[in-house]
């Protein structure tokens, strides 16, 4: 059963840095597990090692956007932010630089807010209910905070997304107030492409919860 603050039987262990209404559910993708197995030369990466509540087929970080809403089973969710760079995932995997790698390779995963509580089961389809405003992808949002060569236009777009977690809004507002560094003036704005890929090959607005 998915509740407003977590999933029954699968709550957050470190409430100081995780959890809360805006970070109730962490999502990571089957395809990212496959990517890291190849990239790290590991065959021991099993679902849950990246700390996620939902391991999904599809919903890549470069397509899912902040503010997107999805229905899974009886519950409805809203994308609120990328995963924060946490050292714990590196400890769990025995890869000290893993937090930095998630950012550099544009595969952070993302958090969901629970809009409607309900039952979710393995194999449930994932349906896009509503596209978020500004269509700013999870990967682009993550890069705005953590990577150099920040795009001021994307920064302004991020501040127009009500669903974005307050902490990220505050960080982006501070960056916007500081102004772009020299050399970042006049950059063009590129919007993210359409949302999720179907885990069951059933269409552009569906997926599957593994």
XYZ file of C-alpha atoms in Angstrom:
210
model
C 0.000 0.000 0.000
C 1.398 3.385 -0.993
C 0.815 6.089 1.599
C 1.444 9.814 1.418
C 4.893 9.614 3.051
C 6.137 6.161 2.010
C 5.257 2.610 1.039
C 4.051 0.337 3.814
C 6.893 -2.013 4.715
C 9.420 -0.077 2.612
C 9.964 3.223 4.406
C 13.115 5.383 4.366
C 15.943 4.546 6.758
C 17.523 8.029 6.934
C 14.743 10.562 7.378
C 17.226 13.415 7.823
C 18.207 13.286 4.160
C 15.406 11.289 2.568
C 11.661 10.866 2.691
C 8.937 13.385 3.365
C 5.986 14.225 1.169
C 8.103 15.393 -1.783
C 10.391 12.334 -1.662
C 7.984 9.586 -0.732
C 8.977 7.105 -3.463
C 12.312 6.673 -5.241
C 12.289 5.278 -8.793
C 15.148 3.634 -10.673
C 15.112 1.900 -14.043
C 15.854 -1.622 -15.252
C 17.793 -0.067 -18.113
C 20.053 1.815 -15.697
C 20.869 -1.415 -13.885
C 21.846 -2.935 -17.225
C 23.931 0.157 -18.018
C 25.859 0.057 -14.737
C 26.469 -3.694 -15.002
C 28.242 -3.001 -18.290
C 29.930 0.239 -17.216
C 31.238 -1.092 -13.901
C 31.831 -4.648 -15.062
C 29.547 -5.958 -12.321
C 27.201 -8.936 -12.440
C 26.077 -8.633 -8.821
C 23.850 -5.547 -9.104
C 20.390 -6.667 -8.040
C 17.201 -4.611 -7.889
C 17.037 -2.417 -4.805
C 20.782 -1.832 -4.526
C 20.367 1.760 -5.697
C 17.919 2.344 -2.863
C 14.815 2.601 -4.995
C 11.285 1.700 -3.943
C 10.152 1.071 -7.519
C 12.324 -0.585 -10.155
C 10.640 0.198 -13.472
C 10.927 -0.824 -17.102
C 11.171 2.416 -19.069
C 10.743 5.966 -17.713
C 14.326 7.062 -18.546
C 15.683 10.138 -16.801
C 16.201 11.997 -20.082
C 12.496 11.671 -20.966
C 10.605 11.840 -17.670
C 9.992 15.477 -16.699
C 9.563 17.256 -13.383
C 5.835 17.637 -12.756
C 4.820 14.611 -14.830
C 2.012 12.623 -13.241
C 1.737 8.851 -13.495
C -0.828 6.276 -12.456
C 0.528 2.960 -11.174
C -2.027 0.473 -9.925
C -4.545 2.348 -7.794
C -2.162 5.186 -6.913
C -1.208 8.417 -8.666
C 2.193 10.079 -8.403
C 3.961 13.304 -9.391
C 7.662 13.638 -10.261
C 9.236 16.166 -7.872
C 13.037 16.022 -8.249
C 16.040 13.921 -9.256
C 17.710 11.744 -6.658
C 20.060 13.804 -4.517
C 23.733 12.857 -4.675
C 24.063 10.635 -1.602
C 27.221 8.848 -0.483
C 25.173 5.912 0.799
C 24.610 4.463 -2.662
C 28.386 4.343 -3.114
C 28.792 2.573 0.218
C 26.093 0.059 -0.669
C 27.694 -0.745 -4.017
C 31.301 -0.554 -2.852
C 31.881 2.214 -5.429
C 33.037 5.392 -3.604
C 32.501 7.637 -6.648
C 29.015 6.297 -7.453
C 27.158 9.460 -6.425
C 29.250 11.524 -8.851
C 28.877 8.893 -11.578
C 25.069 9.016 -11.355
C 25.237 12.725 -12.161
C 27.984 12.559 -14.782
C 26.234 9.759 -16.690
C 22.812 11.431 -16.413
C 21.196 8.471 -14.621
C 20.162 9.769 -11.187
C 16.671 8.287 -10.869
C 13.888 10.412 -9.435
C 11.475 10.954 -6.564
C 7.688 10.873 -6.605
C 5.091 12.618 -4.490
C 1.965 10.581 -3.768
C -1.105 12.382 -5.134
C -3.553 9.528 -4.517
C -2.828 6.701 -2.095
C -3.483 3.164 -3.288
C -2.269 -0.359 -3.894
C 0.648 -0.952 -6.284
C 1.770 -4.423 -7.314
C 4.725 -5.784 -9.260
C 3.847 -5.831 -12.955
C 1.344 -2.970 -12.759
C 1.298 -0.768 -15.840
C 2.518 2.816 -15.648
C 0.421 5.423 -17.424
C 1.293 9.057 -18.024
C -1.680 11.058 -16.732
C -0.417 14.597 -17.273
C 2.721 16.154 -18.681
C 4.543 18.566 -16.371
C 4.861 22.258 -17.271
C 8.068 23.348 -19.041
C 8.858 19.710 -19.970
C 12.229 19.841 -18.194
C 13.642 16.337 -17.888
C 14.962 14.752 -14.715
C 18.432 14.479 -16.259
C 18.454 18.147 -17.321
C 17.227 19.249 -13.890
C 19.956 17.233 -12.187
C 22.618 18.710 -14.479
C 21.425 22.244 -13.708
C 22.309 21.814 -10.055
C 25.385 19.626 -10.162
C 27.211 20.130 -13.472
C 29.084 23.137 -14.955
C 28.021 25.117 -18.050
C 24.576 25.764 -16.619
C 21.917 26.909 -19.111
C 20.255 30.097 -17.750
C 17.136 29.518 -19.869
C 16.636 26.063 -18.387
C 17.221 27.516 -14.944
C 14.371 29.969 -15.486
C 12.154 27.143 -16.728
C 12.894 25.093 -13.600
C 11.667 27.940 -11.428
C 8.328 27.847 -13.259
C 7.563 24.265 -12.189
C 5.325 24.201 -9.081
C 5.921 20.468 -8.543
C 9.688 20.909 -8.066
C 10.705 20.224 -4.458
C 11.148 23.361 -2.310
C 14.826 22.626 -1.636
C 15.598 22.465 -5.349
C 13.554 25.606 -5.982
C 15.560 27.414 -3.324
C 18.885 26.273 -4.805
C 17.847 27.304 -8.317
C 16.575 30.670 -7.105
C 19.945 31.354 -5.491
C 21.725 30.386 -8.699
C 19.414 32.579 -10.771
C 19.914 35.538 -8.438
C 23.683 35.117 -8.692
C 23.484 35.344 -12.493
C 25.290 33.231 -15.102
C 29.093 32.961 -14.979
C 31.078 34.632 -17.723
C 30.901 32.678 -20.953
C 27.376 31.362 -20.343
C 25.515 34.293 -21.883
C 23.367 33.832 -24.960
C 22.943 30.070 -24.846
C 19.989 28.514 -26.559
C 17.149 26.725 -24.792
C 16.436 23.098 -25.691
C 13.322 21.427 -24.400
C 13.278 17.772 -23.466
C 11.633 15.259 -25.759
C 8.411 13.377 -25.131
C 7.958 11.364 -21.943
C 8.127 7.747 -21.006
C 8.910 4.676 -23.025
C 6.678 1.665 -22.724
C 8.013 -1.209 -20.677
C 5.529 -3.536 -22.373
C 5.918 -1.959 -25.832
C 2.292 -0.902 -25.497
C 2.526 2.781 -26.423
C 4.185 6.053 -25.476
C 2.204 6.609 -22.279
C 2.685 3.266 -20.571
C 5.349 1.328 -18.732
C 5.664 -1.391 -16.128
C 6.601 -1.630 -12.481
C 9.064 -4.503 -12.089
